[in-house]
Structure formats: structure tokens, C-alpha cells
Amino acid sequence: MEVTNHERIHADDRNLCKLAISELEGIYSELGLSMEELDLLDMPRRSFIVHFPVRMDTGKIKMFVGFRVQYNDARGPAKGGIRFHPDLTLDHVRDLSFLMALKCAVVNIPFGGSKGGVVVNPKGLSRNELEQVTRGYIRAIANHIGPFIDIPAPDVYTDEKIMVWILDEYERIKGEHVFAVVTGKPVELGGSKARSYSTSLGGIYVLEEAMKRMDMDKFEVSIAVQGFGNVGENAARILYEKGYKVIAVSDSKGGIINKDGLDIQAVMEHKGRTGSVVDFEGSTNITNEELLTCECDILIPAALSDQLNKDNAQNVRAKIVLELANAPTTKEADDIFFDKKIILIPDALANAGGVVVSYFEWIQNLNNDYWEEDKVRERLKKTMITAFNEVRLLCDEKSCRMRKSAYQLAIKRILHAERLRGNL
Ligand code: GLU
């Protein structure tokens, strides 16, 4: 059976969980955590399984199952996306909710971590059925979410339109306007400016800080970006607009390279016309594999997981790897990069810009005061750079990989909040 992109994306998160959990096991023993601390980290605070009926277009009723897991909320209301996927399981949602708690703690925003979703293939539903599934799920969990309890957002196969249905259903139940109950909304209905490209921009702020520390000159570096979906395309576009030389990009059909730099605006137009970046005039076609090992200073994997592995890590020539994708680097490749002194900026930090701007959206909703794009960008920059420097400091002290220090920092912050509350 052919594996669709749909299935790949979900499988990717499984790899993310595997990688994070194996990293965490090492961290737990290094931090010398007590039994109480381990127990506390080991269990989600609340897990909900809900079954709800939906009237399908045929007129028949069908039962659906949904989950919501609030892994930890010691640092603030739980925060995390909602995904619609046919293979969703409670275990997987639980792991992802833990990773959200860690991500929020790394960038030090006052949220815990959660995740949720419905077991459904959204592609098999009509627009009306999709809306009814969304509303049915929200009715089922309405008493357990809220601006000061748990705040959903988009995730795999959910989008702005679905966030509006979530908002509307919740507001109908409560009988009042509650914009801050969900983030990732359209700008016209309580969303934040810059949210749509915030993951890419947040990663670039962190990258620039790393370059500063390494004395790398903006006009001398060359950059390769793997993946031209929302995150990869926005990253390439923003870098190009800032004056960087982006020499290679790729999508699922293949990649292109031009050592003198690509006109990313023109590549985007080419992709719009032809459906791929491949065959762009004035560039040479390359494979995705060739892109990863091409002669460049900065490599940005922004596609699928496990792209950088024991087979190709030795051949990577970049000085910095910025993980905009989830888990693009395997454990073996991570070790090889550390030996080769390649700076790897891990996903938990590099792609946290999305949830950071979700936090800003929540603030704007609560204050009913909407920020200019510049202000959102400025605060994103400050948050990301602060987090980078904190992770980096820990890294220098312990001379370890950044992934490890990011998780260490997150675990310490969560446990500290628990201790202050008297739970430890
Ligand atoms: N689903 C996104 C993530 O995993 C965004 C979560 C949010 O904005 O709350 O980071």
C-alpha cells in the first residue's frame, strides 16, 4: 500500500517522541531525579477519552472517539494543538502533550502542555461533516478547556477554519465571547498578526543569534533548505528578503541548487505554476539527499523526520543545522554532529515560534488589544533569543549537545514550578 504524506506526517511525530523519550531517559539519570520527581514527570495530570455522535450527510448517526491529554500544567494553563488523524491513539497524544510541556518550558512561556484530537480521516469527510465532528468534539470536552485551563490550537490536519468552529461552539456553550479559548484563529477573528509564518521566523531569530556567536557574516554564508511546505518556504522567503544567499531548496519531488544564490520569489512563482521547485531556470536539479550534504554553511531541514542519519551525517558540511522540522536528526547523527563540532539547534527550540505567537494571541485576546506586526515580531525575537542564550549557557557549562540542554532546562523549570506549588 502506498504511504501517503498524511501517514508520513503522523509517523514523523512518533519518531519525534522516540527521540525525545530516549534523550529524556539519559537526562533523568544525569539530573539525579528522585523517585517522586520521576513519578510526577511520568504521568499526565488528566487524560480524557470522549465518544460523541455526529449526524453524517447520509442522515445516519456515527460515533467518533476523541482525546485530550493535559500532561502538565504547573507553569500555567495547558497548551497544545488538536489533530484529526485516523491512526491517533491515546498513547501518542500523551507523548505529544509531554513534548508540548517541554517546548513551552524551553521558551519560558507561562503554559503547560497538552494535545488532543479525533480519530478520523478528515479527507473522507464533507465540509459539513468536518464541522459537525469539530463541534461534537468540543461539546464533549468543553468543560475541560478554557482560557485559564487548556487552550487548543491547530496541529496536523486542522487549520484556521476549524479553530473558528471551536471558538464558535465554545462560545455558544458558555453564552459569551471567549476569544482566548483557542489560538491559531484568522486575524479577522482574534488571531495574531505574524502567526502564519511564526515558526519559520522564530527559527531564523535563533539562527542569527547562533551566527553572531560564531562570528559568521550574513553576506558570506550560504544556506540550504530542505522542504518547501509552509515552514520551509517561509524560511527560504524570509532569509532571501533579509539578503541571505539561499543556494538550495527542495520539495518531495526533488531539489535545485545554484551556488550564486536562488531568487526565492521566482522559485515560489515557479512552484505555483508547476507544482514543484524542480527544473527552475538557472539552477541545477539535485536530489534531496544531495541537498543535505551539499557545500553550504547552514542547513535547514524543514521537511520530514529522520532525514539526517548515520548514513549521511558524516558527509554533512554545514556548520549549523537548524531543525525546523520535527525530529529530522536521528540520535546517531546527533552524536556525529557533536563530534564534528556542527552546531545543532534542536526542534524543541528551533520550531517553538508557533506556540510563542499563540501565547501572544492569547494575551491580545485577554486584553482585547491587538498588536502591530512589528510588535509581534519584536517580542518573538526577544523570546527566542533569550531561550537560545539560556540553552546555550547550559550547553557551555556542561559541554553537551543543545538538545540535551534544552530538555534539561525544561525539566528543571517544570519541577521548580511543582516544587513552588508544594507538589514536591
Ligand atoms: N501544534 C503546534 C505545536 O505543536 C502549535 C501549538 C500551539 O500553538 O498551541 O507546536
XYZ file of N, CA and C in Angstrom, residues 215-359:
435
model
N 30.609 34.333 14.893
C 31.245 35.324 14.026
C 31.033 35.043 12.552
N 29.854 34.603 12.213
C 29.572 34.309 10.801
C 28.922 35.539 10.172
N 29.405 35.926 9.008
C 28.898 37.128 8.353
C 27.709 36.771 7.451
N 26.621 37.491 7.675
C 25.376 37.280 6.941
C 25.579 37.223 5.414
N 26.466 38.085 4.915
C 26.621 38.173 3.456
C 27.613 37.154 2.901
N 28.193 36.375 3.799
C 29.163 35.382 3.316
C 28.667 33.957 3.415
N 27.560 33.761 4.130
C 27.116 32.376 4.320
C 26.183 31.924 3.203
N 26.183 30.606 2.980
C 25.235 30.033 2.031
C 24.333 29.065 2.795
N 23.072 29.034 2.362
C 22.060 28.287 3.119
C 21.322 27.300 2.220
N 21.071 26.081 2.747
C 20.263 25.087 2.028
C 19.046 24.750 2.889
N 17.872 24.752 2.254
C 16.627 24.474 2.984
C 15.970 23.235 2.390
N 15.773 22.212 3.220
C 15.067 21.027 2.734
C 13.589 21.133 3.095
N 12.722 21.082 2.085
C 11.287 21.181 2.327
C 10.769 22.542 1.900
N 9.682 22.552 1.146
C 9.123 23.816 0.670
C 7.624 23.866 0.983
N 7.260 23.288 2.140
C 5.889 23.427 2.639
C 5.804 24.765 3.356
N 4.795 24.944 4.191
C 4.607 26.232 4.865
C 5.875 26.699 5.584
N 6.483 25.803 6.370
C 7.639 26.211 7.179
C 8.889 26.436 6.324
N 9.210 25.501 5.425
C 10.402 25.622 4.584
C 10.321 26.809 3.635
N 9.179 26.974 3.014
C 9.011 28.074 2.044
C 9.121 29.430 2.751
N 8.443 29.556 3.892
C 8.533 30.826 4.625
C 9.953 31.098 5.107
N 10.653 30.041 5.523
C 12.036 30.229 5.979
C 12.901 30.731 4.823
N 12.794 30.068 3.659
C 13.584 30.475 2.493
C 13.233 31.906 2.084
N 11.940 32.209 2.090
C 11.485 33.552 1.687
C 12.021 34.625 2.641
N 11.880 34.386 3.937
C 12.318 35.407 4.903
C 13.837 35.615 4.806
N 14.576 34.516 4.685
C 16.038 34.622 4.575
C 16.420 35.408 3.318
N 15.745 35.095 2.225
C 16.015 35.781 0.954
C 15.719 37.278 1.087
N 14.576 37.594 1.707
C 14.206 39.008 1.882
C 15.191 39.745 2.789
N 15.796 38.998 3.714
C 16.778 39.620 4.618
C 18.138 39.767 3.935
N 18.281 39.233 2.738
C 19.533 39.390 1.991
C 20.494 38.214 2.075
N 20.041 37.104 2.642
C 20.903 35.910 2.702
C 20.965 35.229 1.335
N 22.018 34.446 1.146
C 22.147 33.672 -0.086
C 21.614 32.259 0.170
N 20.412 32.005 -0.340
C 19.841 30.652 -0.229
C 20.233 29.924 -1.510
N 21.097 28.925 -1.390
C 21.635 28.301 -2.605
C 20.876 27.042 -3.036
N 20.169 26.409 -2.102
C 19.462 25.172 -2.473
C 18.149 25.046 -1.715
N 17.120 24.574 -2.411
C 15.834 24.268 -1.767
C 15.303 22.971 -2.382
N 14.331 22.354 -1.718
C 13.772 21.117 -2.279
C 12.333 20.927 -1.807
N 11.624 20.051 -2.521
C 10.320 19.590 -2.035
C 10.292 18.074 -2.238
N 9.110 17.464 -2.110
C 9.082 15.986 -2.165
C 9.484 15.451 -3.543
N 9.413 16.300 -4.583
C 9.764 15.824 -5.931
C 11.254 15.944 -6.243
N 12.005 16.706 -5.421
C 13.444 16.867 -5.650
C 13.887 18.277 -5.304
N 15.167 18.574 -5.590
C 15.686 19.883 -5.195
C 16.389 20.599 -6.327
N 16.812 21.845 -6.041
C 17.560 22.646 -7.017
C 18.705 23.359 -6.297
N 19.769 23.641 -7.054
C 20.895 24.350 -6.444
C 21.459 25.378 -7.426
N 21.889 26.500 -6.879
C 22.652 27.483 -7.635
C 23.619 28.131 -6.638
N 24.888 27.883 -6.834
C 25.910 28.329 -5.869
C 25.920 29.846 -5.667
N 25.417 30.591 -6.658
C 25.391 32.058 -6.545
C 24.141 32.558 -5.821
N 23.252 31.634 -5.471
C 22.029 32.039 -4.771
C 20.812 31.947 -5.680
N 19.675 31.563 -5.082
C 18.427 31.431 -5.846
C 17.546 32.659 -5.594
N 16.802 33.065 -6.620
C 15.802 34.117 -6.440
C 14.551 33.416 -5.882
N 14.385 33.449 -4.564
C 13.333 32.641 -3.918
C 11.929 33.086 -4.347
N 11.757 34.378 -4.555
C 10.462 34.864 -5.030
C 10.099 34.185 -6.355
N 11.105 34.117 -7.255
C 10.866 33.486 -8.560
C 10.665 31.974 -8.398
N 11.382 31.356 -7.446
C 11.191 29.912 -7.208
C 9.760 29.655 -6.724
N 9.260 30.539 -5.868
C 7.887 30.379 -5.367
C 6.875 30.481 -6.513
N 7.124 31.418 -7.411
C 6.222 31.556 -8.561
C 6.292 30.309 -9.447
N 7.535 29.806 -9.639
C 7.743 28.592 -10.436
C 6.993 27.424 -9.809
N 7.091 27.299 -8.501
C 6.399 26.194 -7.809
C 4.878 26.353 -7.954
N 4.408 27.591 -7.850
C 2.979 27.856 -8.016
C 2.487 27.410 -9.395
N 3.332 27.632 -10.405
C 2.958 27.287 -11.787
C 3.071 25.798 -12.068
N 4.176 25.174 -11.585
C 4.476 23.794 -11.997
C 4.205 22.756 -10.915
N 3.997 23.200 -9.684
C 3.732 22.252 -8.597
C 4.990 21.776 -7.894
N 6.180 22.230 -8.370
C 7.433 21.810 -7.731
C 8.525 22.847 -7.967
N 9.561 22.793 -7.133
C 10.696 23.699 -7.341
C 11.631 23.162 -8.443
N 11.498 21.869 -8.736
C 12.373 21.203 -9.705
C 12.294 21.885 -11.082
N 13.429 21.888 -11.800
C 13.510 22.453 -13.160
C 13.433 23.976 -13.171
N 13.748 24.599 -12.063
C 13.740 26.067 -12.023
C 14.892 26.596 -12.890
N 14.576 27.553 -13.738
C 15.558 28.053 -14.699
C 16.792 28.653 -14.015
N 17.950 28.326 -14.513
C 19.188 28.885 -13.962
C 19.701 28.107 -12.761
N 19.087 26.954 -12.485
C 19.571 26.135 -11.373
C 19.805 24.704 -11.858
N 20.499 23.927 -11.041
C 20.736 22.524 -11.379
C 19.870 21.657 -10.481
N 19.228 20.653 -11.060
C 18.416 19.745 -10.246
C 19.314 18.854 -9.391
N 18.926 18.659 -8.146
C 19.633 17.716 -7.267
C 18.601 16.882 -6.512
N 19.070 15.834 -5.865
C 18.134 15.031 -5.063
C 18.078 15.633 -3.656
N 17.105 15.211 -2.894
C 17.003 15.654 -1.501
C 18.241 15.231 -0.720
N 18.734 14.043 -1.049
C 19.923 13.515 -0.377
C 21.139 14.405 -0.674
N 21.271 14.820 -1.933
C 22.397 15.698 -2.314
C 22.304 17.050 -1.621
N 21.083 17.523 -1.443
C 20.915 18.817 -0.770
C 21.480 18.774 0.655
N 21.224 17.668 1.337
C 21.643 17.573 2.743
C 23.158 17.597 2.912
N 23.859 17.135 1.888
C 25.316 17.067 2.014
C 26.017 18.075 1.094
N 25.270 19.032 0.570
C 25.888 19.995 -0.347
C 26.807 20.954 0.422
N 27.668 21.628 -0.308
C 28.602 22.589 0.277
C 27.810 23.831 0.707
N 27.545 23.957 1.997
C 26.817 25.136 2.490
C 27.235 25.385 3.939
N 26.901 26.549 4.468
C 27.271 26.852 5.853
C 26.145 26.530 6.823
N 24.917 26.686 6.312
C 23.757 26.458 7.185
C 22.790 25.511 6.488
N 22.390 24.492 7.229
C 21.451 23.517 6.677
C 20.167 23.575 7.496
N 19.032 23.732 6.789
C 17.750 23.825 7.496
C 16.824 22.692 7.058
N 16.785 21.595 7.810
C 15.808 20.561 7.470
C 14.421 21.034 7.911
N 13.510 21.176 6.954
C 12.162 21.683 7.275
C 11.118 20.772 6.632
N 11.461 19.462 6.553
C 10.513 18.539 5.925
C 10.159 17.419 6.895
N 10.643 16.218 6.608
C 10.220 15.052 7.392
C 11.267 14.655 8.427
N 10.931 13.684 9.249
C 11.862 13.230 10.290
C 12.910 12.273 9.716
N 13.952 12.021 10.513
C 14.994 11.022 10.206
C 15.775 11.301 8.925
N 15.801 12.532 8.461
C 16.495 12.860 7.213
C 18.009 12.825 7.389
N 18.463 13.251 8.554
C 19.901 13.241 8.835
C 20.149 12.055 9.759
N 20.873 11.058 9.220
C 21.017 9.801 9.962
C 22.447 9.291 9.848
N 22.678 8.103 10.366
C 24.063 7.597 10.412
C 24.668 7.430 9.015
N 23.836 7.289 7.994
C 24.355 7.085 6.635
C 24.875 8.371 5.994
N 24.331 9.533 6.376
C 24.775 10.751 5.687
C 25.389 11.815 6.619
N 25.279 11.615 7.932
C 25.717 12.674 8.857
C 27.209 13.002 8.696
N 28.005 11.974 8.444
C 29.445 12.188 8.257
C 29.725 13.145 7.104
N 28.848 13.134 6.107
C 29.087 13.932 4.893
C 28.475 15.332 4.949
N 27.786 15.644 6.045
C 27.175 16.979 6.152
C 28.283 18.009 6.324
N 28.213 19.094 5.496
C 29.319 20.064 5.515
C 28.959 21.381 6.181
N 27.678 21.502 6.565
C 27.240 22.764 7.190
C 27.882 22.940 8.566
N 27.942 24.197 8.992
C 28.466 24.478 10.347
C 27.322 24.548 11.356
N 26.136 24.911 10.845
C 24.950 24.973 11.727
C 23.814 24.182 11.083
N 23.116 23.384 11.892
C 21.896 22.713 11.436
C 20.743 23.273 12.269
N 19.750 23.844 11.588
C 18.588 24.420 12.282
C 17.388 23.506 12.036
N 16.911 22.841 13.087
C 15.829 21.851 12.921
C 14.448 22.509 12.927
N 13.993 22.918 11.764
C 12.633 23.468 11.718
C 11.593 22.354 11.632
N 11.987 21.197 11.084
C 11.087 20.042 11.068
C 11.096 19.417 12.455
N 10.180 18.480 12.697
C 10.216 17.725 13.943
C 11.096 16.499 13.757
N 12.081 16.346 14.634
C 12.968 15.176 14.648
C 13.614 14.832 13.303
N 14.184 15.811 12.579
C 14.840 15.467 11.310
C 16.165 14.732 11.512
N 16.710 14.765 12.736
C 18.024 14.180 13.001
C 17.884 12.982 13.927
N 18.489 11.853 13.559
C 18.431 10.689 14.450
C 19.472 10.853 15.558
N 19.377 9.997 16.551
C 20.296 10.041 17.686
C 21.741 9.852 17.209
N 21.947 8.913 16.275
C 23.306 8.637 15.766
C 23.874 9.876 15.081
N 23.050 10.523 14.256
C 23.521 11.707 13.530
C 23.815 12.847 14.512
N 22.999 12.930 15.532
C 23.182 13.952 16.566
C 24.585 13.794 17.190
N 24.954 12.552 17.511
C 26.282 12.284 18.099
C 27.398 12.633 17.107
N 27.203 12.279 15.857
C 28.223 12.562 14.829
C 28.417 14.080 14.699
N 27.316 14.827 14.676
C 27.418 16.294 14.561
C 28.172 16.879 15.755
N 27.907 16.313 16.928
C 28.581 16.813 18.135
C 30.089 16.596 18.005
N 30.470 15.416 17.531
C 31.904 15.120 17.331
C 32.518 16.039 16.281
N 31.751 16.326 15.246
C 32.262 17.168 14.155
C 32.162 18.668 14.476
N 31.688 18.974 15.686
C 31.513 20.356 16.150
C 30.526 21.155 15.287
N 29.578 20.437 14.717
C 28.493 21.121 14.000
C 27.465 21.533 15.053
N 27.065 22.806 15.021
C 26.077 23.279 15.999
C 24.686 22.863 15.528
N 24.004 22.070 16.356
C 22.652 21.655 16.002
C 21.659 22.374 16.913
N 20.784 23.175 16.311
C 19.755 23.871 17.109
C 18.502 22.988 17.067
N 18.133 22.390 18.216
C 17.115 21.338 18.228
C 15.694 21.847 18.017
N 14.859 20.946 17.490
C 13.464 21.275 17.170
C 12.702 21.948 18.319
N 12.889 21.445 19.553
C 12.112 21.979 20.691
C 12.334 23.477 20.859
N 13.490 23.958 20.419
C 13.780 25.379 20.462
C 13.552 26.008 19.078
N 14.125 25.394 18.053
C 14.112 25.994 16.713
C 12.705 26.218 16.163
N 11.763 25.280 16.432
C 10.433 25.477 15.841
C 9.356 25.878 16.855
N 9.795 26.468 17.961
C 8.837 26.865 19.007
C 8.147 28.206 18.710
N 8.541 28.871 17.621
C 7.964 30.189 17.297
C 6.447 30.159 17.161
N 5.901 29.027 16.698
C 4.446 28.907 16.524
C 3.713 29.053 17.845
N 4.147 28.293 18.834
C 3.431 28.344 20.119
C 3.737 29.660 20.849
N 4.884 30.261 20.574
C 5.186 31.560 21.189
C 4.188 32.612 20.688
N 3.936 32.617 19.381
C 2.968 33.601 18.868
C 1.534 33.219 19.274
N 1.282 31.935 19.510
C -0.004 31.533 20.106
C -0.169 32.201 21.468
N 0.919 32.228 22.221
C 0.886 32.889 23.537
C 0.549 34.377 23.366
